[in-house]
XYZ file of C-alpha atoms in Angstrom:
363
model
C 13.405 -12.171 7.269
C 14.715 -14.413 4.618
C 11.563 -16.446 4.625
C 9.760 -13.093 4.193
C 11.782 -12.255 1.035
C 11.100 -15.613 0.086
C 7.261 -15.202 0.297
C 7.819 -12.047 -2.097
C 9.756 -13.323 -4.980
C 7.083 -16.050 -5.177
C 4.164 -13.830 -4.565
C 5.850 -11.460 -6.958
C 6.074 -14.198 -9.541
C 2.390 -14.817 -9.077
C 0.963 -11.705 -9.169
C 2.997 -9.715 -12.275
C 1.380 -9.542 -15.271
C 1.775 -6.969 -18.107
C -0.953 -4.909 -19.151
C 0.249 -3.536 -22.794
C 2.776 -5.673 -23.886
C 3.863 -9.515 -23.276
C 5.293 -10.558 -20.081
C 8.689 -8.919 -19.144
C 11.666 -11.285 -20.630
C 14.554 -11.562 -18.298
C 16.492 -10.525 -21.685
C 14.882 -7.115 -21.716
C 17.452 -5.335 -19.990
C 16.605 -1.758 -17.840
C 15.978 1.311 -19.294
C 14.299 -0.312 -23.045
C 10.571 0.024 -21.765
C 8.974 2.640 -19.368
C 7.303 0.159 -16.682
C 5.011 1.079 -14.262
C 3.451 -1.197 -11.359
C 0.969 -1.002 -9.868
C 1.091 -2.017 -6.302
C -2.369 -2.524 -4.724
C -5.147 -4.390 -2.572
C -6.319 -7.060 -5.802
C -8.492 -9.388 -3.454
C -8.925 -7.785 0.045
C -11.533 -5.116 1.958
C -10.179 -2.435 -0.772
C -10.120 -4.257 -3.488
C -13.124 -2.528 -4.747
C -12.265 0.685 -4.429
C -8.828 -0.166 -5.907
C -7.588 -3.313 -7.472
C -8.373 -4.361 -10.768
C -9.650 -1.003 -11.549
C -6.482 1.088 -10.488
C -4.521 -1.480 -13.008
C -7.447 -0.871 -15.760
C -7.479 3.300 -15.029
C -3.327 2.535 -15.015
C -3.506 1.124 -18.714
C -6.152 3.399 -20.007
C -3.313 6.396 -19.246
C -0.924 4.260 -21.274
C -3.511 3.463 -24.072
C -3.616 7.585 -25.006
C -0.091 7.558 -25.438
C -0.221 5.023 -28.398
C 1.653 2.662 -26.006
C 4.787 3.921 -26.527
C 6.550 6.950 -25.430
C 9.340 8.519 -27.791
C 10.373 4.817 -29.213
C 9.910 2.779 -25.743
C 6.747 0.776 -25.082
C 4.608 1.269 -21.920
C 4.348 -1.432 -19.878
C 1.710 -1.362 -16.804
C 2.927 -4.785 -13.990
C 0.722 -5.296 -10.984
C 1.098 -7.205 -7.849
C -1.500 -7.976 -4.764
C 0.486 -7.106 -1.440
C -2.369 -8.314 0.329
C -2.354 -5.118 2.607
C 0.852 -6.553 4.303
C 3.962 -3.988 4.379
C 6.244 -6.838 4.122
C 5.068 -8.298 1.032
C 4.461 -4.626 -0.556
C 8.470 -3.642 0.004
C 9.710 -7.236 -1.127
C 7.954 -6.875 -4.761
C 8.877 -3.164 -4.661
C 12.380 -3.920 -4.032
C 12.205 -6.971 -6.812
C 10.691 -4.258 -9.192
C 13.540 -1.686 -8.623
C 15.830 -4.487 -8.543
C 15.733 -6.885 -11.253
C 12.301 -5.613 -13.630
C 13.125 -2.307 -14.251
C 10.483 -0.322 -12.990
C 10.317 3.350 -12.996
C 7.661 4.419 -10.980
C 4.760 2.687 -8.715
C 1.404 3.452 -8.785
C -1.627 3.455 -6.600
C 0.276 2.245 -3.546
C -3.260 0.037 -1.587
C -3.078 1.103 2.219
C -1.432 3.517 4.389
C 0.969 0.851 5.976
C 2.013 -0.757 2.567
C 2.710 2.596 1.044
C 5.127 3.760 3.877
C 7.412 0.866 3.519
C 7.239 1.173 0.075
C 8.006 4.863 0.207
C 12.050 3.951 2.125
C 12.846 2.189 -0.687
C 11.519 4.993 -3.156
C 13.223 7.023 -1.220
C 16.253 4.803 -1.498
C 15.984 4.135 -5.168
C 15.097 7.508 -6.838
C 11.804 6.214 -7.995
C 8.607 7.694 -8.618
C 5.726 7.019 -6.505
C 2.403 7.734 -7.812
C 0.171 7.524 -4.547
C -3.348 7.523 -4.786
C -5.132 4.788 -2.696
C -3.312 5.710 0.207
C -4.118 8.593 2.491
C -1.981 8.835 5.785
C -0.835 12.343 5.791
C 2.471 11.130 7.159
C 3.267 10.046 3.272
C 3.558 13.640 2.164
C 4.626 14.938 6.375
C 6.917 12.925 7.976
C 7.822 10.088 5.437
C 7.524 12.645 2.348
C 10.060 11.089 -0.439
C 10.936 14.008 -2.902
C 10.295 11.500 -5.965
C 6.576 10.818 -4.673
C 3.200 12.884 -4.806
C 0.272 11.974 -2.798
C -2.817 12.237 -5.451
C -5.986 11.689 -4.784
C -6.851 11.676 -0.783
C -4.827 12.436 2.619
C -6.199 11.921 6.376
C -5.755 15.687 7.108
C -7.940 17.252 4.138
C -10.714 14.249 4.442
C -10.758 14.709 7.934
C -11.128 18.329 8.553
C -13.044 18.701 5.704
C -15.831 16.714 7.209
C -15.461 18.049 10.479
C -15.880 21.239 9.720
C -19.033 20.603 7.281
C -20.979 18.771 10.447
C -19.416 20.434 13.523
C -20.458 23.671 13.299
C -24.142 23.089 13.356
C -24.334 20.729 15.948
C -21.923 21.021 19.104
C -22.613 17.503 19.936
C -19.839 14.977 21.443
C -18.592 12.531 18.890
C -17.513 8.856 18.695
C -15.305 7.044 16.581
C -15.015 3.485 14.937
C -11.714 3.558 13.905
C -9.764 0.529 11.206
C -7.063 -0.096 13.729
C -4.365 0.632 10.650
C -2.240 3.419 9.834
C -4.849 5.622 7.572
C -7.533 5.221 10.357
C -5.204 6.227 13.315
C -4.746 9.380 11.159
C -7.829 10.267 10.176
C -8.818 9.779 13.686
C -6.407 12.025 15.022
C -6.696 14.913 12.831
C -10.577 14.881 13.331
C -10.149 15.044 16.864
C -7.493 18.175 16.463
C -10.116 19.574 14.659
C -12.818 18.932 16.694
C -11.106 20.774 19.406
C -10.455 23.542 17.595
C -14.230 23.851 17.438
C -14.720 23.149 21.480
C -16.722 20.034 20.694
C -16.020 17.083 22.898
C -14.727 13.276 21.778
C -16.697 11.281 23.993
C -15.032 8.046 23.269
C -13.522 5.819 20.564
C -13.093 2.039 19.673
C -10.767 0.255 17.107
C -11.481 -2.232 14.876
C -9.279 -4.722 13.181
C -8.737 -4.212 9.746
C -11.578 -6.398 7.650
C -13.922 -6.780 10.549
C -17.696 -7.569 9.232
C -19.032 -7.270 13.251
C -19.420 -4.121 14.653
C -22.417 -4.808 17.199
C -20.139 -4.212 19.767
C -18.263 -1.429 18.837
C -21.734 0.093 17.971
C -22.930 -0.475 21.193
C -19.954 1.325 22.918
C -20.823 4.445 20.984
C -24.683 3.981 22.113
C -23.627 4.044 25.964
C -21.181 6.600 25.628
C -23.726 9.174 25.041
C -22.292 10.772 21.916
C -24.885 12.344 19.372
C -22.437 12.050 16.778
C -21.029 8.544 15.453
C -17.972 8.463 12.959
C -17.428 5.717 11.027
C -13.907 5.510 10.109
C -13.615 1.902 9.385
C -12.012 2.463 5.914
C -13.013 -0.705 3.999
C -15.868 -1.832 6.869
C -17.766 1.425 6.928
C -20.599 0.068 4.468
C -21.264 -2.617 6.495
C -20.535 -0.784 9.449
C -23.412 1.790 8.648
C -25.958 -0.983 7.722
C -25.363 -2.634 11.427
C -25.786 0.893 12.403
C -29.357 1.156 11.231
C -30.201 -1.683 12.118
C -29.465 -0.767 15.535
C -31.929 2.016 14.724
C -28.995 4.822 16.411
C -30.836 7.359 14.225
C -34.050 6.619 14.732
C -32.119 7.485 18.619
C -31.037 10.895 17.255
C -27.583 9.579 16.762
C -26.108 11.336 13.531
C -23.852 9.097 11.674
C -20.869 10.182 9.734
C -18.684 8.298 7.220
C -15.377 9.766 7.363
C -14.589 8.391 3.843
C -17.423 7.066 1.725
C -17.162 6.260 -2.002
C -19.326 5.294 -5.022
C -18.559 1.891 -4.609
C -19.528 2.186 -0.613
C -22.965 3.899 -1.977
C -23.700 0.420 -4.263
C -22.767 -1.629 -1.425
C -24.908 0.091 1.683
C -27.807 1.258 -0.175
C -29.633 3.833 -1.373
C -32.102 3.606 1.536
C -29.361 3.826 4.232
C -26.729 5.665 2.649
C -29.502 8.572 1.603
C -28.795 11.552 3.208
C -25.631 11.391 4.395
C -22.429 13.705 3.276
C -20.053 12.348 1.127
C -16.486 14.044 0.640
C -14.992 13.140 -2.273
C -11.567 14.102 -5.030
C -13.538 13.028 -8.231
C -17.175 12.861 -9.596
C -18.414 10.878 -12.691
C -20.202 14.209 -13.529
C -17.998 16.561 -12.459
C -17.523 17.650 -15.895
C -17.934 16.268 -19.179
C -14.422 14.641 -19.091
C -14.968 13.177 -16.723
C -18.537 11.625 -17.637
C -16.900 10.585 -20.826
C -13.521 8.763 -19.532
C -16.274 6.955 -16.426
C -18.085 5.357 -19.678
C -15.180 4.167 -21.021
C -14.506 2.632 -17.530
C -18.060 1.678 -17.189
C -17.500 -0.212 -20.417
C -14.333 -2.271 -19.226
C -15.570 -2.864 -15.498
C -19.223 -2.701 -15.226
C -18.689 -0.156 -12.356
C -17.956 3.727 -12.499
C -14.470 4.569 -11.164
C -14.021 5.169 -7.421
C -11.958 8.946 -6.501
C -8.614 5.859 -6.019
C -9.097 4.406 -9.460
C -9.516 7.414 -11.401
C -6.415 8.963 -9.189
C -4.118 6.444 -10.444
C -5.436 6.956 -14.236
C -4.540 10.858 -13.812
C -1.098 10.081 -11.885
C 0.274 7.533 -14.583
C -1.126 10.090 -17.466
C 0.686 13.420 -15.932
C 3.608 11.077 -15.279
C 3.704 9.430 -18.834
C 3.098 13.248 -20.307
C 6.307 14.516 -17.929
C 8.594 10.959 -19.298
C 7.298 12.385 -22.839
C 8.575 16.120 -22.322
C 11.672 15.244 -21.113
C 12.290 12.456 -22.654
C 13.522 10.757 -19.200
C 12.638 8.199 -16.796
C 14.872 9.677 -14.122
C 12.742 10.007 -10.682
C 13.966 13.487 -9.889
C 13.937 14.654 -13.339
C 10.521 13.883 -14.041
C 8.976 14.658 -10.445
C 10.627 18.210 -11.539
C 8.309 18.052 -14.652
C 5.562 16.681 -13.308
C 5.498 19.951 -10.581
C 6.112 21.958 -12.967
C 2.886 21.173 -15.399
C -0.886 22.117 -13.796
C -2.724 18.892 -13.611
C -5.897 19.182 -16.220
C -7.414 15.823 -17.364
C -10.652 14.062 -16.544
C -10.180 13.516 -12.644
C -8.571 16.966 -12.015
C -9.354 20.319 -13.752
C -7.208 22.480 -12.078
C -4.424 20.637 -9.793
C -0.606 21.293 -9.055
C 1.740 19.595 -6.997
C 3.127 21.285 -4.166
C 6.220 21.253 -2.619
C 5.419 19.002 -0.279
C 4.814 16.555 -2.461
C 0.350 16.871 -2.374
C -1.699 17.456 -5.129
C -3.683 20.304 -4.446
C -7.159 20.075 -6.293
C -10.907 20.747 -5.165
C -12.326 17.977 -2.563
Protein backbone atom coordinates (compact mmCIF):
# COMPACT_ATOMS: atom_id res chain seq x y z
CA UNK A 1 0.00 0.00 0.00
CA UNK A 2 2.69 2.40 0.88
CA UNK A 3 4.39 1.88 -2.43
CA UNK A 4 0.96 2.65 -3.96
CA UNK A 5 0.75 6.03 -2.15
CA UNK A 6 4.12 6.45 -3.20
CA UNK A 7 3.31 6.02 -6.95
CA UNK A 8 0.57 8.87 -6.33
CA UNK A 9 2.40 11.67 -4.76
CA UNK A 10 4.85 11.30 -7.67
CA UNK A 11 2.29 10.79 -10.32
CA UNK A 12 0.44 13.61 -8.64
CA UNK A 13 3.51 15.79 -8.88
CA UNK A 14 3.69 14.98 -12.55
CA UNK A 15 0.49 15.41 -13.70
CA UNK A 16 -0.86 18.90 -11.77
CA UNK A 17 -0.79 21.76 -13.61
CA UNK A 18 -2.91 24.95 -13.23
CA UNK A 19 -5.07 26.08 -15.85
CA UNK A 20 -5.83 29.95 -14.84
CA UNK A 21 -3.33 30.91 -12.61
CA UNK A 22 0.49 29.85 -11.82
CA UNK A 23 1.24 26.65 -10.22
CA UNK A 24 -0.17 26.20 -6.63
CA UNK A 25 2.65 27.55 -4.01
CA UNK A 26 2.90 25.42 -0.97
CA UNK A 27 2.52 29.05 0.76
CA UNK A 28 -1.00 29.44 -0.54
CA UNK A 29 -2.73 28.17 2.31
CA UNK A 30 -6.63 26.48 1.97
CA UNK A 31 -9.52 28.30 1.49
CA UNK A 32 -7.59 31.66 -0.64
CA UNK A 33 -8.46 30.18 -4.20
CA UNK A 34 -11.51 28.06 -5.35
CA UNK A 35 -9.59 24.94 -7.00
CA UNK A 36 -11.04 22.51 -8.99
CA UNK A 37 -9.33 19.22 -10.49
CA UNK A 38 -9.97 17.59 -12.81
CA UNK A 39 -9.43 13.94 -12.48
CA UNK A 40 -9.48 12.06 -15.82
CA UNK A 41 -8.20 9.48 -18.56
CA UNK A 42 -5.25 12.21 -20.23
CA UNK A 43 -3.48 9.41 -22.40
CA UNK A 44 -5.57 6.15 -22.39
CA UNK A 45 -8.71 4.44 -24.58
CA UNK A 46 -10.86 7.61 -23.23
CA UNK A 47 -8.70 10.04 -23.56
CA UNK A 48 -10.53 11.31 -26.50
CA UNK A 49 -13.66 11.51 -25.34
CA UNK A 50 -12.28 13.10 -22.13
CA UNK A 51 -8.85 14.29 -21.31
CA UNK A 52 -7.46 17.34 -22.46
CA UNK A 53 -10.79 18.49 -23.49
CA UNK A 54 -12.68 17.96 -20.08
CA UNK A 55 -9.62 20.23 -18.57
CA UNK A 56 -10.15 22.83 -21.65
CA UNK A 57 -14.36 22.69 -21.26
CA UNK A 58 -13.20 22.86 -17.20
CA UNK A 59 -11.33 26.31 -17.81
CA UNK A 60 -13.67 27.71 -20.35
CA UNK A 61 -16.44 27.58 -17.21
CA UNK A 62 -13.83 29.46 -15.19
CA UNK A 63 -12.93 31.93 -18.07
CA UNK A 64 -16.88 33.42 -17.89
CA UNK A 65 -16.45 34.09 -14.43
CA UNK A 66 -13.57 36.65 -15.03
CA UNK A 67 -11.38 34.09 -13.18
CA UNK A 68 -12.24 35.01 -10.00
CA UNK A 69 -15.20 34.48 -7.89
CA UNK A 70 -16.16 37.23 -5.18
CA UNK A 71 -12.22 38.19 -4.60
CA UNK A 72 -10.71 34.44 -4.95
CA UNK A 73 -9.14 33.28 -8.21
CA UNK A 74 -10.25 30.08 -10.02
CA UNK A 75 -7.89 27.66 -10.34
CA UNK A 76 -8.62 24.45 -12.69
CA UNK A 77 -5.50 21.28 -11.55
CA UNK A 78 -5.61 18.08 -13.53
CA UNK A 79 -4.11 14.74 -13.06
CA UNK A 80 -4.01 11.40 -15.44
CA UNK A 81 -5.11 8.38 -13.11
CA UNK A 82 -4.44 6.26 -15.91
CA UNK A 83 -7.89 4.46 -15.42
CA UNK A 84 -6.38 2.81 -12.22
CA UNK A 85 -8.62 3.32 -8.90
CA UNK A 86 -5.55 3.34 -6.91
CA UNK A 87 -3.81 6.10 -8.46
CA UNK A 88 -7.29 8.14 -8.88
CA UNK A 89 -7.94 8.01 -4.76
CA UNK A 90 -4.12 8.72 -3.94
CA UNK A 91 -4.17 12.23 -5.96
CA UNK A 92 -7.75 12.72 -4.71
CA UNK A 93 -6.74 12.24 -1.25
CA UNK A 94 -3.38 14.55 -1.93
CA UNK A 95 -5.89 17.17 -3.39
CA UNK A 96 -8.22 17.17 -0.29
CA UNK A 97 -5.24 16.87 1.74
CA UNK A 98 -2.53 19.20 1.21
CA UNK A 99 -3.81 21.48 -2.29
CA UNK A 100 -6.90 22.61 -1.23
CA UNK A 101 -9.29 21.46 -3.57
CA UNK A 102 -12.93 21.96 -3.42
CA UNK A 103 -14.51 19.93 -5.79
CA UNK A 104 -13.39 17.24 -8.63
CA UNK A 105 -14.46 17.18 -11.90
CA UNK A 106 -15.05 14.80 -14.72
CA UNK A 107 -14.08 11.76 -12.68
CA UNK A 108 -12.51 9.26 -16.22
CA UNK A 109 -14.05 5.66 -15.62
CA UNK A 110 -16.55 3.97 -13.59
CA UNK A 111 -13.90 2.21 -11.31
CA UNK A 112 -11.76 5.42 -10.70
CA UNK A 113 -14.79 7.45 -9.85
CA UNK A 114 -16.08 4.99 -7.11
CA UNK A 115 -12.95 5.10 -5.12
CA UNK A 116 -12.81 8.53 -5.56
CA UNK A 117 -16.40 8.97 -4.46
CA UNK A 118 -15.35 7.24 -0.37
CA UNK A 119 -13.16 9.83 0.03
CA UNK A 120 -15.73 12.56 -1.25
CA UNK A 121 -17.82 11.06 0.79
CA UNK A 122 -15.30 11.24 3.58
CA UNK A 123 -14.18 14.75 2.94
CA UNK A 124 -17.37 16.81 2.21
CA UNK A 125 -16.27 17.53 -1.27
CA UNK A 126 -17.96 18.12 -4.36
CA UNK A 127 -17.86 15.74 -7.10
CA UNK A 128 -18.72 16.89 -10.45
CA UNK A 129 -19.16 13.48 -12.41
CA UNK A 130 -19.48 13.46 -15.92
CA UNK A 131 -17.23 10.88 -17.75
CA UNK A 132 -18.35 8.28 -15.62
CA UNK A 133 -21.57 6.37 -15.97
CA UNK A 134 -22.04 3.30 -13.55
CA UNK A 135 -25.38 3.87 -12.11
CA UNK A 136 -24.04 2.58 -8.82
CA UNK A 137 -22.38 6.33 -8.45
CA UNK A 138 -25.75 7.95 -7.94
CA UNK A 139 -27.48 4.05 -6.41
CA UNK A 140 -25.48 2.35 -4.18
CA UNK A 141 -22.26 4.52 -3.74
CA UNK A 142 -24.40 7.91 -4.08
CA UNK A 143 -22.25 10.63 -1.93
CA UNK A 144 -24.71 13.53 -1.01
CA UNK A 145 -21.90 16.16 -2.13
CA UNK A 146 -21.76 14.52 -5.77
CA UNK A 147 -24.12 14.70 -8.95
CA UNK A 148 -23.77 12.38 -11.77
CA UNK A 149 -23.98 14.81 -15.03
CA UNK A 150 -23.84 13.85 -18.17
CA UNK A 151 -24.45 9.84 -18.69
CA UNK A 152 -25.45 6.73 -16.33
CA UNK A 153 -25.57 2.85 -17.42
CA UNK A 154 -29.34 2.68 -16.59
CA UNK A 155 -30.71 5.68 -18.87
CA UNK A 156 -28.06 4.76 -21.86
CA UNK A 157 -28.98 1.37 -21.57
CA UNK A 158 -32.67 1.24 -21.57
CA UNK A 159 -32.85 3.97 -23.68
CA UNK A 160 -31.36 2.00 -26.49
CA UNK A 161 -33.07 -1.01 -25.73
CA UNK A 162 -36.16 0.15 -25.93
CA UNK A 163 -35.52 2.25 -29.32
CA UNK A 164 -34.33 -1.28 -31.14
CA UNK A 165 -36.22 -3.97 -29.19
CA UNK A 166 -39.48 -3.37 -29.96
CA UNK A 167 -39.28 -3.77 -33.66
CA UNK A 168 -37.32 -6.68 -33.84
CA UNK A 169 -37.79 -9.58 -31.15
CA UNK A 170 -34.49 -10.94 -32.07
CA UNK A 171 -31.93 -12.58 -29.42
CA UNK A 172 -29.05 -10.32 -28.61
CA UNK A 173 -25.30 -10.56 -27.88
CA UNK A 174 -23.01 -8.57 -26.02
CA UNK A 175 -19.26 -7.42 -26.19
CA UNK A 176 -18.87 -6.15 -22.99
CA UNK A 177 -15.33 -3.77 -21.55
CA UNK A 178 -14.78 -6.16 -18.71
CA UNK A 179 -14.83 -2.82 -16.23
CA UNK A 180 -17.26 -1.47 -13.94
CA UNK A 181 -19.39 0.88 -16.53
CA UNK A 182 -19.63 -2.12 -18.99
CA UNK A 183 -20.78 -4.73 -16.34
CA UNK A 184 -23.56 -2.13 -15.80
CA UNK A 185 -24.61 -1.25 -18.86
CA UNK A 186 -24.69 -4.86 -19.59
CA UNK A 187 -26.84 -5.69 -16.89
CA UNK A 188 -29.43 -3.15 -17.10
CA UNK A 189 -29.85 -3.92 -20.92
CA UNK A 190 -30.43 -7.36 -20.18
CA UNK A 191 -33.21 -6.33 -17.30
CA UNK A 192 -34.61 -4.54 -19.94
CA UNK A 193 -34.51 -6.84 -22.50
CA UNK A 194 -36.52 -9.14 -20.41
CA UNK A 195 -38.94 -6.91 -19.68
CA UNK A 196 -39.60 -6.98 -23.41
CA UNK A 197 -39.49 -11.11 -23.61
CA UNK A 198 -36.51 -10.91 -25.94
CA UNK A 199 -33.82 -13.45 -25.32
CA UNK A 200 -29.79 -12.79 -24.46
CA UNK A 201 -28.31 -15.39 -26.41
CA UNK A 202 -24.86 -15.01 -25.10
CA UNK A 203 -22.16 -12.54 -24.02
CA UNK A 204 -18.27 -12.16 -24.01
CA UNK A 205 -15.94 -9.71 -22.07
CA UNK A 206 -13.26 -7.91 -23.19
CA UNK A 207 -10.37 -6.42 -21.36
CA UNK A 208 -10.36 -2.92 -21.07
CA UNK A 209 -8.20 -1.36 -24.26
CA UNK A 210 -8.44 -4.44 -26.37
CA UNK A 211 -7.86 -3.53 -30.30
CA UNK A 212 -8.82 -7.55 -31.26
CA UNK A 213 -12.15 -8.52 -31.25
CA UNK A 214 -12.11 -11.35 -34.07
CA UNK A 215 -12.81 -13.63 -31.54
CA UNK A 216 -15.25 -12.19 -29.51
CA UNK A 217 -16.98 -11.37 -32.90
CA UNK A 218 -16.96 -14.72 -33.86
CA UNK A 219 -18.67 -15.96 -30.60
CA UNK A 220 -21.58 -13.68 -31.36
CA UNK A 221 -21.65 -15.13 -35.13
CA UNK A 222 -22.12 -18.85 -33.75
CA UNK A 223 -24.35 -17.99 -31.13
CA UNK A 224 -27.07 -17.23 -33.48
CA UNK A 225 -28.09 -13.82 -32.18
CA UNK A 226 -29.55 -11.27 -34.83
CA UNK A 227 -28.68 -8.57 -32.65
CA UNK A 228 -24.91 -7.65 -31.67
CA UNK A 229 -24.20 -4.98 -28.85
CA UNK A 230 -21.18 -3.42 -28.72
CA UNK A 231 -20.51 -2.29 -25.32
CA UNK A 232 -16.82 -2.06 -25.41
CA UNK A 233 -16.76 1.56 -24.06
CA UNK A 234 -13.48 2.94 -25.49
CA UNK A 235 -13.03 -0.26 -28.18
CA UNK A 236 -16.43 0.00 -29.78
CA UNK A 237 -15.05 2.04 -32.91
CA UNK A 238 -12.74 -0.39 -33.64
CA UNK A 239 -14.86 -2.99 -32.50
CA UNK A 240 -17.58 -2.05 -35.20
CA UNK A 241 -14.97 -1.71 -38.05
CA UNK A 242 -13.78 -5.55 -37.29
CA UNK A 243 -17.43 -6.05 -37.32
CA UNK A 244 -17.88 -5.12 -40.94
CA UNK A 245 -15.28 -6.45 -41.95
CA UNK A 246 -16.57 -9.64 -40.85
CA UNK A 247 -19.45 -8.63 -43.12
CA UNK A 248 -22.15 -9.69 -39.82
CA UNK A 249 -24.54 -7.31 -41.61
CA UNK A 250 -24.20 -8.15 -44.82
CA UNK A 251 -25.38 -11.72 -42.50
CA UNK A 252 -28.45 -9.82 -41.24
CA UNK A 253 -26.75 -9.27 -37.97
CA UNK A 254 -27.91 -5.73 -36.63
CA UNK A 255 -25.23 -4.05 -34.74
CA UNK A 256 -25.75 -1.77 -31.85
CA UNK A 257 -23.34 0.61 -30.06
CA UNK A 258 -24.48 0.91 -26.63
CA UNK A 259 -22.58 4.25 -26.27
CA UNK A 260 -21.27 5.96 -29.38
CA UNK A 261 -19.96 9.54 -29.51
CA UNK A 262 -18.82 12.23 -31.99
CA UNK A 263 -15.44 11.40 -31.50
CA UNK A 264 -16.36 7.43 -32.09
CA UNK A 265 -18.21 8.77 -35.47
CA UNK A 266 -14.54 10.49 -36.70
CA UNK A 267 -12.81 7.47 -35.71
CA UNK A 268 -15.13 4.48 -37.42
CA UNK A 269 -16.32 6.27 -40.36
CA UNK A 270 -18.88 7.69 -42.04
CA UNK A 271 -19.28 4.60 -44.27
CA UNK A 272 -19.59 2.17 -41.30
CA UNK A 273 -20.93 4.18 -38.66
CA UNK A 274 -23.93 5.42 -41.25
CA UNK A 275 -27.02 4.30 -40.15
CA UNK A 276 -26.70 3.33 -36.92
CA UNK A 277 -28.52 4.99 -33.63
CA UNK A 278 -26.66 7.10 -31.58
CA UNK A 279 -27.92 8.07 -27.93
CA UNK A 280 -26.50 10.93 -26.77
CA UNK A 281 -26.74 14.03 -23.52
CA UNK A 282 -25.45 16.90 -25.84
CA UNK A 283 -25.46 17.96 -29.58
CA UNK A 284 -23.22 20.65 -31.25
CA UNK A 285 -26.57 21.82 -32.80
CA UNK A 286 -28.82 21.25 -30.32
CA UNK A 287 -29.39 24.83 -30.04
CA UNK A 288 -27.63 27.85 -30.85
CA UNK A 289 -25.69 27.79 -27.49
CA UNK A 290 -24.61 25.20 -27.97
CA UNK A 291 -23.31 25.63 -31.72
CA UNK A 292 -21.70 28.76 -30.46
CA UNK A 293 -19.75 27.46 -27.15
CA UNK A 294 -18.65 23.95 -29.78
CA UNK A 295 -16.82 26.81 -32.00
CA UNK A 296 -15.18 28.17 -29.33
CA UNK A 297 -14.06 24.56 -28.50
CA UNK A 298 -13.52 23.83 -32.08
CA UNK A 299 -11.17 26.80 -31.97
CA UNK A 300 -8.98 25.56 -28.90
CA UNK A 301 -9.01 21.71 -29.87
CA UNK A 302 -9.57 21.20 -33.46
CA UNK A 303 -12.41 18.76 -32.46
CA UNK A 304 -16.15 19.50 -31.40
CA UNK A 305 -16.81 18.55 -27.76
CA UNK A 306 -17.86 14.97 -26.94
CA UNK A 307 -21.50 14.73 -24.48
CA UNK A 308 -18.19 14.07 -21.40
CA UNK A 309 -16.35 17.23 -22.29
CA UNK A 310 -19.10 19.53 -22.61
CA UNK A 311 -20.61 17.79 -19.21
CA UNK A 312 -17.74 18.84 -17.26
CA UNK A 313 -17.87 22.56 -18.84
CA UNK A 314 -21.69 22.75 -17.57
CA UNK A 315 -20.84 20.99 -14.06
CA UNK A 316 -17.83 23.40 -13.15
CA UNK A 317 -20.11 26.50 -14.56
CA UNK A 318 -23.42 25.58 -12.34
CA UNK A 319 -20.90 24.82 -9.59
CA UNK A 320 -18.80 28.11 -9.94
CA UNK A 321 -22.43 30.05 -10.33
CA UNK A 322 -23.68 28.11 -6.83
CA UNK A 323 -19.76 29.13 -4.99
CA UNK A 324 -20.83 32.73 -6.45
CA UNK A 325 -24.46 32.83 -4.81
CA UNK A 326 -23.45 31.74 -1.71
CA UNK A 327 -20.43 32.92 -1.48
CA UNK A 328 -19.09 29.36 -0.11
CA UNK A 329 -16.98 26.56 -1.01
CA UNK A 330 -18.57 24.29 1.57
CA UNK A 331 -19.56 20.78 -0.23
CA UNK A 332 -22.98 20.57 1.36
CA UNK A 333 -23.67 24.14 1.14
CA UNK A 334 -23.16 24.48 -2.38
CA UNK A 335 -24.55 20.93 -3.54
CA UNK A 336 -27.74 22.63 -1.68
CA UNK A 337 -27.40 25.51 -4.26
CA UNK A 338 -26.50 23.80 -6.99
CA UNK A 339 -30.09 21.56 -6.54
CA UNK A 340 -31.70 24.24 -5.95
CA UNK A 341 -30.92 26.30 -9.43
CA UNK A 342 -32.43 24.58 -12.96
CA UNK A 343 -29.46 23.81 -15.05
CA UNK A 344 -29.71 26.20 -18.39
CA UNK A 345 -26.40 26.75 -20.29
CA UNK A 346 -25.09 25.46 -23.59
CA UNK A 347 -25.02 21.57 -22.84
CA UNK A 348 -28.35 21.54 -20.89
CA UNK A 349 -31.50 23.67 -21.52
CA UNK A 350 -33.64 22.48 -19.05
CA UNK A 351 -31.85 20.16 -16.26
CA UNK A 352 -32.22 19.80 -12.35
CA UNK A 353 -30.59 17.70 -10.00
CA UNK A 354 -32.49 15.24 -8.23
CA UNK A 355 -32.36 13.93 -5.03
CA UNK A 356 -30.53 11.24 -5.83
CA UNK A 357 -27.89 13.01 -6.83
CA UNK A 358 -28.65 12.65 -11.22
CA UNK A 359 -29.06 15.31 -13.44
CA UNK A 360 -32.16 14.89 -15.10
CA UNK A 361 -32.03 16.43 -18.73
CA UNK A 362 -33.21 15.14 -22.29
CA UNK A 363 -30.97 12.08 -23.72
Amino acid sequence: MSELRTLGHKLLLAAIVSGLVAPVAQADIKGTAIRIGVLTDMSGPFATAMGPGSVEAAKMAAEEFGGAINGKAIQILQADHQNKPDVASALARQWFDRDGVQAIADGGTSAAALAVQELVRANRRNFLISGPGAAELSDRACAPTSVQWTQDSYSSATAVVSAIAPARKDSWFFITADYAYGHAVEADARARLQQLGVKVAGSAKAALGASDFSAFLLQAQASGAKVLALNAAGGNATAMKQAAEFGLADQGMTIVPMSFQNVDIAAVGLPVAQHNLVLTSFFEDASPASRRWSDAFFKRMKSMPSQIQAGVYSAVRHYLQAVKDTDSDDGPTVMDRMKATPVADAYVQNGRIRDDQRLIRDL
